[in-house]
Amino acid sequence: MPIRLERLRGERIAEHQPALADLRIAVFRAFPYLYDGSPDYEARYLEAYARHPGSVVIGAFDGDRLVGAATALPLVHEAASIVDPVRHAGLDPARTIYFGESVLLPDYRGQGTGVAFFAEREAHARTLGGVEHAVFCAVIRPTDHPRRPEGYVPLDAFWRKRGFAPMPGVIGRLTWQDLDEAGETPKPMQFWSKRLAS
């Protein structure tokens, strides 16, 4: 059965919140995020997407099962740790959309869903009006990280094919608990951007 994509908004996001939380926790445990997630944190994180009318979650479904998701939110509704680096780089937060994450279970990768996630979020951005740029950030890990899998290939080439480029020197900090940590610590995040077609 082919994967079905659906743009979830408002109450539809809230309806799928437990499945979205489980999905994020499962996918982000892997390198490079190594996220030791909790349902309580996920509930708070996803509530922002359900609350803000300009946000969207692109759900990927195999039948009724949620197997992937990608999020987008007007940048002005994000935390200062996301907004400030972008503003200082010269982009107008009021004209920028933030792509939060794309997560997809391993068995469903390599079938075009990741490409569709970006296309769907850009299409959503065009419905908002006045959005000129899309940005996201990705964790920076050292090449000799002890949990880096053999043969690991970063997604840089995939992102460049979607039209994104790293923003030189624009590094933010997001805080979470790694699998090997006793508590949360800030992680360096490289910002990427793309000018959207009007």
XYZ file of N, CA and C in Angstrom:
594
model
N 0.850 -1.193 0.000
C 0.000 0.000 0.000
C 0.889 1.247 0.000
N 0.649 2.203 -0.909
C 1.475 3.404 -0.946
C 1.261 4.274 0.279
N 2.287 5.039 0.621
C 2.182 5.967 1.741
C 1.250 7.110 1.363
N 0.382 7.447 2.280
C -0.556 8.562 2.087
C -0.095 9.740 2.927
N -0.001 10.919 2.308
C 0.371 12.131 3.027
C -0.868 12.953 3.336
N -0.889 13.540 4.531
C -2.004 14.388 4.934
C -1.454 15.590 5.687
N -1.942 16.779 5.343
C -1.582 17.992 6.080
C -2.468 18.085 7.319
N -1.849 17.948 8.473
C -2.571 17.999 9.740
C -2.464 19.398 10.320
N -3.602 19.937 10.769
C -3.646 21.270 11.358
C -4.466 21.208 12.640
N -4.147 22.080 13.586
C -4.976 22.258 14.760
C -5.336 20.974 15.491
N -6.641 20.719 15.563
C -7.131 19.555 16.293
C -6.643 18.241 15.707
N -6.383 18.218 14.408
C -5.875 16.978 13.794
C -4.467 16.671 14.299
N -3.679 17.711 14.581
C -2.361 17.491 15.183
C -2.537 16.936 16.595
N -3.415 17.564 17.365
C -3.651 17.103 18.741
C -4.143 15.658 18.755
N -4.967 15.311 17.796
C -5.511 13.953 17.720
C -4.409 12.911 17.544
N -3.361 13.274 16.800
C -2.277 12.324 16.516
C -1.067 12.541 17.424
N -1.212 13.375 18.458
C -0.058 13.719 19.291
C 0.656 12.506 19.887
N -0.050 11.511 20.459
C 0.698 10.365 21.011
C 1.527 9.622 19.956
N 0.970 9.426 18.770
C 1.706 8.729 17.716
C 2.873 9.572 17.223
N 2.680 10.895 17.120
C 3.769 11.784 16.721
C 4.890 11.750 17.746
N 4.535 11.751 19.031
C 5.540 11.694 20.086
C 6.343 10.399 20.007
N 5.665 9.280 19.855
C 6.354 7.984 19.755
C 7.290 7.960 18.556
N 6.833 8.527 17.449
C 7.629 8.546 16.227
C 8.898 9.376 16.415
N 8.761 10.574 16.967
C 9.927 11.430 17.184
C 10.921 10.770 18.137
N 10.433 10.194 19.226
C 11.324 9.552 20.192
C 12.081 8.397 19.535
N 11.379 7.603 18.739
C 12.008 6.437 18.103
C 13.057 6.850 17.082
N 12.723 7.778 16.200
C 13.645 8.144 15.122
C 14.837 8.933 15.658
N 14.596 9.840 16.589
C 15.674 10.694 17.080
C 16.594 9.999 18.076
N 16.316 8.752 18.455
C 17.275 7.997 19.272
C 18.526 7.655 18.463
N 18.379 7.578 17.159
C 19.497 7.209 16.297
C 20.464 8.378 16.120
N 21.681 8.064 15.735
C 22.664 9.087 15.390
C 22.137 9.879 14.198
N 22.290 11.202 14.162
C 23.166 12.013 15.010
C 22.490 12.664 16.219
N 21.170 12.467 16.389
C 20.501 13.198 17.479
C 20.649 12.513 18.833
N 20.599 11.190 18.875
C 20.835 10.441 20.113
C 19.937 10.920 21.251
N 18.706 11.248 20.885
C 17.754 11.903 21.788
C 17.119 10.901 22.745
N 17.283 11.172 24.036
C 16.648 10.355 25.072
C 15.341 11.057 25.456
N 14.321 10.863 24.635
C 13.101 11.653 24.734
C 12.137 11.169 25.793
N 11.189 12.048 26.118
C 10.151 11.710 27.083
C 8.795 12.138 26.542
N 7.746 11.375 26.841
C 6.402 11.749 26.380
C 5.955 13.115 26.880
N 6.354 13.506 28.096
C 5.954 14.806 28.633
C 6.540 15.942 27.802
N 7.827 15.841 27.472
C 8.446 16.882 26.644
C 7.776 16.928 25.280
N 7.531 15.763 24.710
C 6.927 15.713 23.381
C 5.541 16.353 23.372
N 4.778 16.132 24.420
C 3.442 16.724 24.501
C 3.533 18.244 24.478
N 4.479 18.804 25.223
C 4.648 20.263 25.249
C 5.129 20.773 23.892
N 6.058 20.063 23.293
C 6.606 20.478 22.000
C 5.519 20.485 20.927
N 4.746 19.428 20.851
C 3.749 19.298 19.793
C 2.537 20.187 20.028
N 2.311 20.577 21.273
C 1.179 21.456 21.566
C 1.311 22.778 20.835
N 2.548 23.263 20.666
C 2.762 24.523 19.951
C 2.285 24.415 18.511
N 2.491 23.265 17.903
C 2.048 23.080 16.512
C 0.532 22.991 16.430
N -0.082 22.388 17.419
C -1.540 22.306 17.422
C -2.169 23.672 17.683
N -1.471 24.521 18.431
C -2.042 25.793 18.873
C -1.965 26.886 17.803
N -0.873 26.939 17.047
C -0.665 28.058 16.132
C -1.301 27.773 14.765
N -2.155 28.684 14.293
C -2.894 28.426 13.052
C -2.027 28.344 11.806
N -0.824 28.931 11.828
C 0.035 28.876 10.653
C 0.899 27.634 10.571
N 0.790 26.750 11.553
C 1.639 25.562 11.578
C 1.005 24.410 10.824
N 1.833 23.427 10.495
C 1.337 22.224 9.836
C 2.238 21.049 10.211
N 1.633 19.875 10.291
C 2.383 18.621 10.364
C 1.977 17.809 9.142
N 2.957 17.442 8.337
C 2.695 16.562 7.205
C 2.806 15.129 7.716
N 1.679 14.464 7.846
C 1.682 13.090 8.324
C 1.812 12.110 7.174
N 2.647 11.109 7.353
C 2.797 10.019 6.377
C 2.166 8.772 6.982
N 1.182 8.217 6.309
C 0.405 7.103 6.841
C 0.525 5.872 5.948
N 0.719 4.733 6.591
C 0.578 3.428 5.948
C -0.745 2.870 6.459
N -1.795 3.018 5.656
C -3.132 2.740 6.163
C -3.476 3.775 7.210
N -3.796 3.323 8.421
C -4.077 4.247 9.516
C -2.877 4.482 10.420
N -1.762 3.829 10.126
C -0.583 3.934 10.982
C 0.292 5.103 10.550
N 0.635 5.970 11.505
C 1.542 7.078 11.251
C 2.977 6.548 11.223
N 3.648 6.680 10.073
C 5.005 6.146 9.923
C 6.031 7.242 9.700
N 5.566 8.473 9.527
C 6.478 9.578 9.321
C 5.765 10.898 9.506
N 6.545 11.954 9.710
C 5.956 13.274 9.876
C 7.017 14.341 9.633
N 6.561 15.480 9.147
C 7.422 16.645 8.971
C 6.644 17.870 9.437
N 7.312 18.785 10.127
C 6.626 19.922 10.724
C 7.105 21.237 10.134
N 6.224 22.241 10.198
C 6.574 23.602 9.794
C 5.759 24.573 10.628
N 6.387 25.693 10.966
C 5.772 26.676 11.848
C 6.330 28.055 11.484
N 5.484 29.095 11.391
C 6.040 30.435 11.186
C 7.110 30.722 12.236
N 8.245 31.227 11.787
C 9.400 31.370 12.679
C 9.091 32.234 13.894
N 8.218 33.212 13.752
C 7.932 34.110 14.875
C 7.325 33.372 16.067
N 6.805 32.176 15.856
C 6.218 31.407 16.954
C 7.210 30.439 17.586
N 8.441 30.443 17.104
C 9.451 29.552 17.665
C 10.143 30.200 18.866
N 10.938 29.394 19.574
C 11.696 29.875 20.728
C 12.804 30.826 20.275
N 13.258 31.659 21.205
C 14.317 32.622 20.899
C 15.586 31.927 20.401
N 15.851 30.719 20.884
C 17.052 29.999 20.463
C 17.020 29.641 18.981
N 15.836 29.632 18.382
C 15.683 29.399 16.950
C 15.584 30.731 16.205
N 14.811 31.656 16.762
C 14.562 32.928 16.065
C 15.804 33.801 16.002
N 16.509 33.937 17.116
C 17.589 34.920 17.195
C 18.719 34.690 16.197
N 19.224 33.459 16.014
C 20.300 33.290 15.029
C 19.866 33.673 13.613
N 18.614 33.394 13.281
C 18.113 33.718 11.942
C 17.982 35.231 11.783
N 17.448 35.895 12.798
C 17.323 37.354 12.753
C 18.693 38.013 12.646
N 19.646 37.532 13.434
C 20.983 38.125 13.410
C 21.679 37.892 12.077
N 21.253 36.865 11.349
C 21.827 36.606 10.021
C 21.198 37.480 8.936
N 20.168 38.258 9.309
C 19.596 39.203 8.359
C 18.269 38.820 7.749
N 17.713 37.677 8.141
C 16.403 37.300 7.621
C 15.311 37.837 8.547
N 14.187 38.198 7.957
C 13.050 38.717 8.714
C 12.238 37.546 9.255
N 12.185 37.355 10.576
C 11.407 36.236 11.115
C 9.947 36.247 10.676
N 9.372 37.427 10.459
C 7.970 37.513 10.050
C 7.752 37.022 8.623
N 8.834 36.869 7.876
C 8.737 36.395 6.491
C 9.458 35.064 6.294
N 9.620 34.331 7.398
C 10.378 33.080 7.374
C 9.564 31.973 8.026
N 9.633 30.794 7.452
C 8.995 29.622 8.042
C 10.087 28.663 8.509
N 9.838 28.037 9.649
C 10.809 27.115 10.233
C 10.346 25.680 10.002
N 11.210 24.885 9.391
C 10.944 23.459 9.197
C 11.548 22.723 10.393
N 10.666 22.225 11.270
C 11.134 21.641 12.519
C 11.877 20.334 12.364
N 11.292 19.364 11.708
C 11.938 18.070 11.539
C 11.217 17.258 10.477
N 11.933 16.300 9.942
C 11.341 15.239 9.116
C 11.769 13.921 9.740
N 10.801 13.125 10.154
C 11.106 11.829 10.750
C 10.316 10.756 10.008
N 10.985 9.659 9.717
C 10.374 8.571 8.952
C 10.974 7.257 9.426
N 10.122 6.287 9.696
C 10.630 4.987 10.143
C 11.515 4.366 9.064
N 12.567 3.647 9.471
C 13.553 3.138 8.510
C 12.970 2.324 7.359
N 11.968 1.498 7.626
C 11.414 0.641 6.567
C 10.744 1.420 5.446
N 10.477 2.693 5.667
C 9.746 3.494 4.684
C 10.640 4.508 3.971
N 11.923 4.455 4.214
C 12.842 5.414 3.597
C 13.213 4.963 2.179
N 13.680 5.921 1.402
C 14.116 5.626 0.042
C 12.991 5.471 -0.953
N 11.794 5.939 -0.610
C 10.638 5.812 -1.501
C 10.064 7.160 -1.915
N 10.803 8.236 -1.633
C 10.368 9.558 -2.062
C 9.606 10.362 -1.023
N 9.372 9.793 0.145
C 8.595 10.516 1.150
C 9.347 11.727 1.684
N 10.648 11.606 1.859
C 11.435 12.740 2.337
C 11.370 13.921 1.385
N 11.426 13.645 0.090
C 11.297 14.697 -0.918
C 9.909 15.329 -0.821
N 8.891 14.491 -0.676
C 7.512 14.985 -0.583
C 7.314 15.834 0.664
N 7.983 15.482 1.759
C 7.876 16.282 2.977
C 8.288 17.737 2.715
N 9.403 17.922 2.026
C 9.855 19.280 1.737
C 8.896 19.985 0.793
N 8.442 19.297 -0.242
C 7.523 19.909 -1.199
C 6.217 20.326 -0.522
N 5.695 19.484 0.343
C 4.439 19.787 1.021
C 4.581 20.982 1.970
N 5.698 21.055 2.661
C 5.885 22.173 3.584
C 6.069 23.486 2.826
N 6.770 23.429 1.703
C 6.910 24.640 0.901
C 5.562 25.058 0.322
N 4.760 24.105 -0.086
C 3.418 24.429 -0.577
C 2.580 25.062 0.527
N 2.703 24.545 1.738
C 1.995 25.148 2.874
C 2.471 26.576 3.101
N 3.778 26.814 3.020
C 4.311 28.161 3.238
C 3.707 29.151 2.251
N 3.487 28.720 1.014
C 2.914 29.620 0.013
C 1.480 30.007 0.354
N 0.773 29.149 1.082
C -0.605 29.481 1.458
C -0.659 30.548 2.539
N 0.444 30.769 3.254
C 0.456 31.728 4.354
C 0.574 33.160 3.852
N 1.200 33.347 2.706
C 1.389 34.679 2.160
C 2.548 35.409 2.819
N 3.399 36.009 2.021
C 4.500 36.822 2.532
C 5.693 36.066 3.057
N 5.710 34.756 2.912
C 6.847 33.964 3.394
C 7.908 33.910 2.298
N 9.100 34.397 2.623
C 10.169 34.501 1.634
C 11.254 33.446 1.795
N 11.435 32.940 3.005
C 12.506 31.976 3.258
C 12.001 30.823 4.121
N 12.614 29.680 3.921
C 12.455 28.539 4.811
C 13.805 28.260 5.447
N 13.792 27.924 6.730
C 15.029 27.584 7.425
C 14.809 26.326 8.258
N 15.881 25.627 8.506
C 15.888 24.552 9.497
C 17.275 24.498 10.096
N 17.455 23.712 11.141
C 18.786 23.537 11.708
C 19.038 22.061 11.977
N 20.293 21.684 11.894
C 20.697 20.290 12.057
C 21.845 20.213 13.047
N 21.832 19.194 13.891
C 22.842 19.062 14.924
C 24.222 18.830 14.311
N 25.218 19.408 14.958
C 26.613 19.234 14.554
C 27.247 18.218 15.498
N 27.738 17.137 14.940
C 28.433 16.121 15.733
C 29.853 15.950 15.188
N 30.831 15.693 16.071
C 32.200 15.468 15.588
C 32.284 14.185 14.765
N 33.182 14.180 13.801
C 33.323 13.006 12.927
C 33.810 11.783 13.694
N 34.433 11.995 14.843
C 34.928 10.862 15.641
C 34.005 10.547 16.820
N 32.740 10.965 16.746
C 31.799 10.692 17.836
C 31.709 9.175 18.051
N 31.775 8.708 19.305
C 31.792 7.264 19.561
C 30.534 6.526 19.100
N 29.420 7.213 18.957
C 28.191 6.555 18.504
C 27.938 6.737 16.995
N 28.877 7.334 16.293
C 28.701 7.509 14.848
C 28.798 6.146 14.167
N 27.737 5.704 13.461
C 27.783 4.375 12.837
C 28.791 4.330 11.687
N 29.365 3.160 11.483
C 30.265 2.979 10.354
C 29.473 3.190 9.057
N 30.046 3.969 8.156
C 29.381 4.229 6.887
C 28.296 5.291 6.935
N 28.182 6.010 8.071
C 27.152 7.038 8.197
C 27.351 8.123 7.147
N 26.276 8.495 6.466
C 26.315 9.551 5.453
C 25.375 10.676 5.890
N 25.892 11.876 6.121
C 25.019 12.997 6.485
C 24.034 13.305 5.359
N 22.999 14.058 5.697
C 21.951 14.384 4.726
C 22.240 15.661 3.940
N 23.450 16.178 4.042
C 23.761 17.453 3.386
C 23.431 17.442 1.887
N 23.811 16.391 1.192
C 23.569 16.338 -0.259
C 22.070 16.327 -0.560
N 21.301 15.606 0.249
C 19.849 15.575 0.075
C 19.261 16.969 0.266
N 19.696 17.668 1.313
C 19.175 19.012 1.572
C 19.562 19.969 0.458
N 20.783 19.859 -0.045
C 21.195 20.742 -1.141
C 20.337 20.498 -2.389
N 19.985 19.258 -2.649
C 19.113 18.963 -3.793
C 17.731 19.576 -3.628
N 17.312 19.821 -2.403
C 16.027 20.478 -2.148
C 16.153 21.992 -2.253
N 17.377 22.478 -2.538
C 17.585 23.910 -2.709
C 18.064 24.643 -1.477
N 18.370 23.937 -0.402
C 18.850 24.551 0.830
C 20.372 24.628 0.834
N 20.884 25.606 1.569
C 22.326 25.752 1.740
C 22.608 26.144 3.182
N 23.755 25.737 3.726
C 24.100 26.152 5.083
C 24.269 27.664 5.149
N 23.856 28.249 6.261
C 24.031 29.680 6.492
C 25.387 29.857 7.184
N 26.362 30.421 6.492
C 27.725 30.471 7.043
C 27.781 31.153 8.407
N 28.347 30.434 9.362
C 28.546 30.980 10.688
C 27.295 31.090 11.546
N 26.143 30.632 11.036
C 24.903 30.760 11.798
C 24.683 29.453 12.564
N 25.098 29.472 13.817
C 25.035 28.297 14.680
C 24.158 28.642 15.887
N 23.133 27.850 16.100
C 22.284 28.012 17.271
C 22.574 26.950 18.304
N 21.789 26.951 19.367
C 21.921 25.951 20.427
C 20.530 25.462 20.810
N 20.341 24.158 20.784
C 19.125 23.544 21.300
C 19.525 22.557 22.390
N 18.672 22.397 23.372
C 19.001 21.592 24.541
C 18.146 20.344 24.602
N 18.786 19.196 24.757
C 18.087 17.951 25.041
C 19.053 16.989 25.721
N 18.548 15.862 26.157
C 19.370 14.855 26.836
C 19.761 13.771 25.855
N 21.063 13.586 25.681
C 21.581 12.484 24.872
C 21.431 11.159 25.615
N 21.520 10.068 24.872
C 21.436 8.736 25.459
C 22.513 8.509 26.519
N 23.673 9.116 26.350
C 24.785 8.887 27.261
C 24.902 9.954 28.350
N 23.891 10.827 28.473
C 23.978 11.925 29.418
C 23.045 11.721 30.608
N 23.415 12.330 31.735
C 22.578 12.271 32.927
C 21.528 13.383 32.934
N 21.718 14.401 32.099
C 20.784 15.517 32.026
C 20.893 16.212 30.686
N 20.121 17.270 30.525
C 20.099 17.997 29.253
C 21.325 18.891 29.115
N 21.837 18.996 27.890
C 22.938 19.905 27.577
C 22.658 20.560 26.230
N 23.180 21.790 26.019
C 22.978 22.457 24.728
C 23.807 21.798 23.633
N 23.201 21.691 22.450
C 23.866 21.100 21.296
C 24.007 22.163 20.196
N 25.161 22.202 19.515
C 25.312 23.161 18.414
C 24.486 22.720 17.195
N 23.813 23.702 16.583
C 22.930 23.426 15.452
C 23.291 24.334 14.273
N 23.582 23.729 13.125
C 23.864 24.498 11.915
C 22.556 24.860 11.216
N 22.369 26.146 10.937
C 21.179 26.582 10.217
C 21.387 26.495 8.710
N 20.309 26.096 8.021
C 20.235 26.033 6.567
C 19.056 26.890 6.122
N 19.142 27.454 4.910
C 18.053 28.293 4.429
C 17.828 28.110 2.932
N 16.644 28.529 2.504
C 16.271 28.513 1.087
C 15.330 29.675 0.834
N 15.565 30.405 -0.242
C 14.616 31.438 -0.650
C 13.486 30.761 -1.407
N 12.273 31.009 -0.998
C 11.121 30.354 -1.599
C 10.620 31.158 -2.789
N 10.169 30.440 -3.795
C 9.573 31.091 -4.961
C 8.264 31.749 -4.560
N 8.020 32.935 -5.104
C 6.793 33.658 -4.767
C 5.599 33.094 -5.545
